[in-house]
Every structure is written in structure tokens, then in C-alpha cells.
Short mmCIF file of N, CA and C in Angstrom, two decimals:
data_model
loop_
_atom_site.label_atom_id
_atom_site.label_comp_id
_atom_site.label_asym_id
_atom_site.label_seq_id
_atom_site.Cartn_x
_atom_site.Cartn_y
_atom_site.Cartn_z
N MET A 1 26.99 -22.75 -23.09
CA MET A 1 25.30 -21.49 -23.22
C MET A 1 26.77 -20.44 -22.60
N SER A 2 26.32 -19.51 -23.67
CA SER A 2 27.59 -17.75 -22.94
C SER A 2 26.06 -17.55 -22.73
N MET A 3 27.29 -16.00 -22.05
CA MET A 3 26.94 -14.92 -21.25
C MET A 3 25.45 -13.99 -21.90
N SER A 4 25.49 -13.66 -23.00
CA SER A 4 25.12 -13.48 -24.08
C SER A 4 23.27 -14.12 -23.34
N GLU A 5 23.78 -14.99 -23.96
CA GLU A 5 22.30 -16.04 -23.43
C GLU A 5 21.52 -16.23 -22.73
N SER A 6 22.43 -15.90 -21.56
CA SER A 6 21.87 -16.82 -20.38
C SER A 6 21.01 -15.42 -19.36
N ILE A 7 21.39 -14.22 -20.26
CA ILE A 7 21.35 -12.21 -19.90
C ILE A 7 19.10 -12.22 -21.10
N THR A 8 19.33 -13.33 -22.72
CA THR A 8 18.20 -12.58 -22.58
C THR A 8 17.21 -13.97 -22.76
N GLU A 9 17.54 -14.17 -22.36
CA GLU A 9 16.84 -16.05 -21.45
C GLU A 9 16.04 -15.07 -20.34
N LYS A 10 16.81 -14.56 -19.51
CA LYS A 10 16.14 -13.94 -18.08
C LYS A 10 15.78 -12.59 -19.23
N GLU A 11 15.68 -12.35 -19.73
CA GLU A 11 14.68 -11.20 -20.59
C GLU A 11 13.34 -10.92 -21.02
N ASP A 12 13.64 -11.80 -21.36
CA ASP A 12 12.17 -12.87 -21.76
C ASP A 12 11.20 -13.67 -20.83
N GLU A 13 12.17 -13.62 -19.85
CA GLU A 13 10.90 -14.56 -18.49
C GLU A 13 9.89 -13.11 -17.82
N ILE A 14 8.91 -14.42 -18.50
CA ILE A 14 7.65 -12.39 -18.17
C ILE A 14 8.08 -12.85 -16.43
N ILE A 15 7.68 -12.27 -15.55
CA ILE A 15 7.30 -11.69 -13.60
C ILE A 15 5.89 -11.39 -13.44
N LEU A 16 5.43 -12.45 -13.18
CA LEU A 16 3.99 -11.68 -12.99
C LEU A 16 3.85 -11.77 -11.25
N PHE A 17 2.79 -11.06 -10.85
CA PHE A 17 1.90 -10.51 -9.59
C PHE A 17 0.69 -10.34 -9.54
N HIS A 18 0.25 -10.96 -9.80
CA HIS A 18 -0.87 -10.78 -9.21
C HIS A 18 -1.74 -11.50 -10.47
N GLY A 19 -1.40 -11.53 -12.03
CA GLY A 19 -1.48 -12.21 -12.76
C GLY A 19 -1.31 -11.37 -14.32
N LYS A 20 -0.38 -9.89 -13.37
CA LYS A 20 0.35 -8.68 -13.71
C LYS A 20 1.81 -9.22 -14.09
N ASP A 21 1.78 -8.42 -14.97
CA ASP A 21 3.23 -8.32 -15.33
C ASP A 21 3.86 -7.47 -14.37
N VAL A 22 5.26 -7.60 -14.30
CA VAL A 22 5.78 -6.38 -12.99
C VAL A 22 6.06 -5.90 -14.53
N ARG A 23 6.84 -6.05 -15.04
CA ARG A 23 8.10 -5.07 -16.13
C ARG A 23 7.18 -3.68 -16.29
N SER A 24 5.86 -4.14 -16.62
CA SER A 24 4.89 -3.38 -17.54
C SER A 24 5.24 -1.62 -17.61
N LYS A 25 4.71 -0.65 -18.06
CA LYS A 25 4.32 0.36 -17.51
C LYS A 25 3.80 0.86 -16.68
N LYS A 26 2.22 0.32 -16.73
CA LYS A 26 1.06 0.92 -16.28
C LYS A 26 1.31 0.45 -15.19
N PHE A 27 2.51 -1.26 -14.28
CA PHE A 27 2.31 -2.15 -13.51
C PHE A 27 3.29 -0.95 -12.46
N GLN A 28 4.14 -0.26 -13.63
CA GLN A 28 5.47 1.01 -12.90
C GLN A 28 4.72 1.43 -12.26
N LYS A 29 3.59 2.19 -12.41
CA LYS A 29 3.49 3.53 -12.53
C LYS A 29 3.01 3.35 -10.41
N LYS A 30 1.48 2.27 -11.06
CA LYS A 30 1.68 1.94 -10.11
C LYS A 30 2.37 2.33 -8.74
N ILE A 31 2.67 1.54 -8.67
CA ILE A 31 4.03 1.16 -7.21
C ILE A 31 3.84 2.43 -7.26
N ASN A 32 4.82 3.15 -8.21
CA ASN A 32 5.54 4.57 -8.02
C ASN A 32 4.65 5.39 -7.89
N ARG A 33 3.39 5.98 -7.35
CA ARG A 33 2.31 6.25 -8.01
C ARG A 33 3.13 6.85 -6.06
N LYS A 34 2.92 8.30 -5.71
CA LYS A 34 3.37 8.44 -4.89
C LYS A 34 1.95 9.30 -4.05
N SER A 35 1.72 8.11 -2.11
CA SER A 35 0.53 8.20 -1.86
C SER A 35 0.82 9.23 -0.67
N ASN A 36 1.11 10.02 -0.01
CA ASN A 36 1.29 11.88 0.34
C ASN A 36 -0.14 11.71 1.54
N SER A 37 -0.80 12.11 -0.26
CA SER A 37 -2.17 11.97 0.58
C SER A 37 -3.21 10.94 1.90
N SER A 38 -3.03 9.68 1.19
CA SER A 38 -3.79 8.95 0.78
C SER A 38 -2.86 8.82 2.87
N LEU A 39 -2.04 8.76 2.84
CA LEU A 39 -1.43 8.66 4.37
C LEU A 39 -2.13 9.49 5.66
N PHE A 40 -2.48 11.02 4.69
CA PHE A 40 -2.48 11.71 5.66
C PHE A 40 -3.93 11.21 6.01
N ARG A 41 -4.53 11.35 5.54
CA ARG A 41 -5.62 10.64 5.41
C ARG A 41 -6.05 9.47 6.36
N VAL A 42 -5.61 8.72 6.01
CA VAL A 42 -5.35 7.95 7.15
C VAL A 42 -5.03 7.26 8.60
N VAL A 43 -4.15 8.77 8.27
CA VAL A 43 -3.65 8.81 9.55
C VAL A 43 -4.13 10.00 10.88
N ILE A 44 -5.43 10.73 9.65
CA ILE A 44 -6.60 11.18 10.48
C ILE A 44 -8.12 10.61 10.78
N ILE A 45 -7.46 9.98 10.28
CA ILE A 45 -8.85 9.29 10.40
C ILE A 45 -8.91 8.02 11.47
N ASN A 46 -7.82 8.11 11.30
CA ASN A 46 -7.52 6.94 12.06
C ASN A 46 -7.02 7.49 13.93
N SER A 47 -7.00 9.29 13.77
CA SER A 47 -6.94 9.86 15.05
C SER A 47 -8.66 9.73 15.33
N ALA A 48 -8.81 10.40 14.65
CA ALA A 48 -9.86 10.76 14.72
C ALA A 48 -11.18 9.73 15.65
N ILE A 49 -11.60 8.38 15.25
CA ILE A 49 -11.48 7.05 15.87
C ILE A 49 -11.21 7.57 17.14
N ILE A 50 -10.10 7.73 17.65
CA ILE A 50 -9.37 6.90 18.44
C ILE A 50 -9.63 8.19 20.14
N VAL A 51 -9.91 9.46 19.23
CA VAL A 51 -10.55 10.58 19.66
C VAL A 51 -12.28 10.43 20.08
N GLY A 52 -13.13 9.67 18.74
CA GLY A 52 -13.69 9.64 19.60
C GLY A 52 -14.30 8.53 21.00
N LEU A 53 -13.62 7.34 20.47
CA LEU A 53 -13.98 6.29 21.63
C LEU A 53 -13.03 6.91 22.61
N ILE A 54 -12.39 7.45 22.81
CA ILE A 54 -12.20 8.89 23.85
C ILE A 54 -13.27 9.38 24.88
N MET A 55 -14.09 9.86 24.04
CA MET A 55 -14.85 10.58 24.56
C MET A 55 -15.99 9.80 24.68
N ILE A 56 -17.02 8.26 23.57
CA ILE A 56 -17.51 7.89 24.40
C ILE A 56 -17.60 7.32 26.42
N ILE A 57 -16.14 6.95 26.00
CA ILE A 57 -16.01 6.01 27.55
C ILE A 57 -15.60 7.98 28.34
N PHE A 58 -14.73 8.52 28.22
CA PHE A 58 -15.27 9.83 29.00
C PHE A 58 -16.97 10.37 29.17
N ILE A 59 -17.61 10.11 28.18
CA ILE A 59 -19.21 10.08 28.47
C ILE A 59 -19.45 9.08 29.67
N LEU A 60 -19.67 8.21 28.91
CA LEU A 60 -20.21 6.69 29.87
C LEU A 60 -19.33 7.26 31.90
N VAL A 61 -17.91 7.58 31.52
CA VAL A 61 -18.10 7.11 33.04
C VAL A 61 -18.42 8.11 33.67
N ASN A 62 -18.40 9.32 33.02
CA ASN A 62 -19.08 10.42 33.05
C ASN A 62 -20.08 10.86 33.63
N THR A 63 -21.73 9.87 32.83
CA THR A 63 -22.84 10.61 33.63
C THR A 63 -22.86 8.37 34.12
N ILE A 64 -23.05 7.29 34.47
CA ILE A 64 -22.94 6.65 34.65
C ILE A 64 -22.08 5.86 36.12
N GLY A 65 -20.91 6.89 35.45
CA GLY A 65 -20.47 6.19 37.14
C GLY A 65 -19.71 5.44 37.25
N ILE A 66 -18.86 4.59 36.91
CA ILE A 66 -18.56 3.03 36.44
C ILE A 66 -17.54 2.80 37.56
#
């Protein structure tokens, strides 16, 4: 088996990830898209949840006097 034959065999192999070909352009676009806005949204939502929980605990402590 020559070097060129082994290279063509490797190129012909289909690499699947959850049933989709990894080398397809659609799959590569999906992986490489920028997610800055979604990261910002996650940070804001998590911050709101944490601040909300702190406020609830603060209100309960002040009204009930635990």
C-alpha cells in the first residue's frame, strides 16, 4: 500500500457525529458560528436569577426575622 492510497482511504471515510457528517459545509458552519450574543444572554439571565434569589432571602429575613 503506497502513501497516496492510504491518504485517499482516509479521505473516503465518513466521520459521523450524532448521525451527521463532520466534513459537510453545513455542519462546519453550525460549529463555527459566533455565539457572543447567546453568551451575553446567559450571563444576564444567570445574574438576574442570582440577584432575585438574594432579594427573596433578604426580604424573608427582614419580614420573618429568621
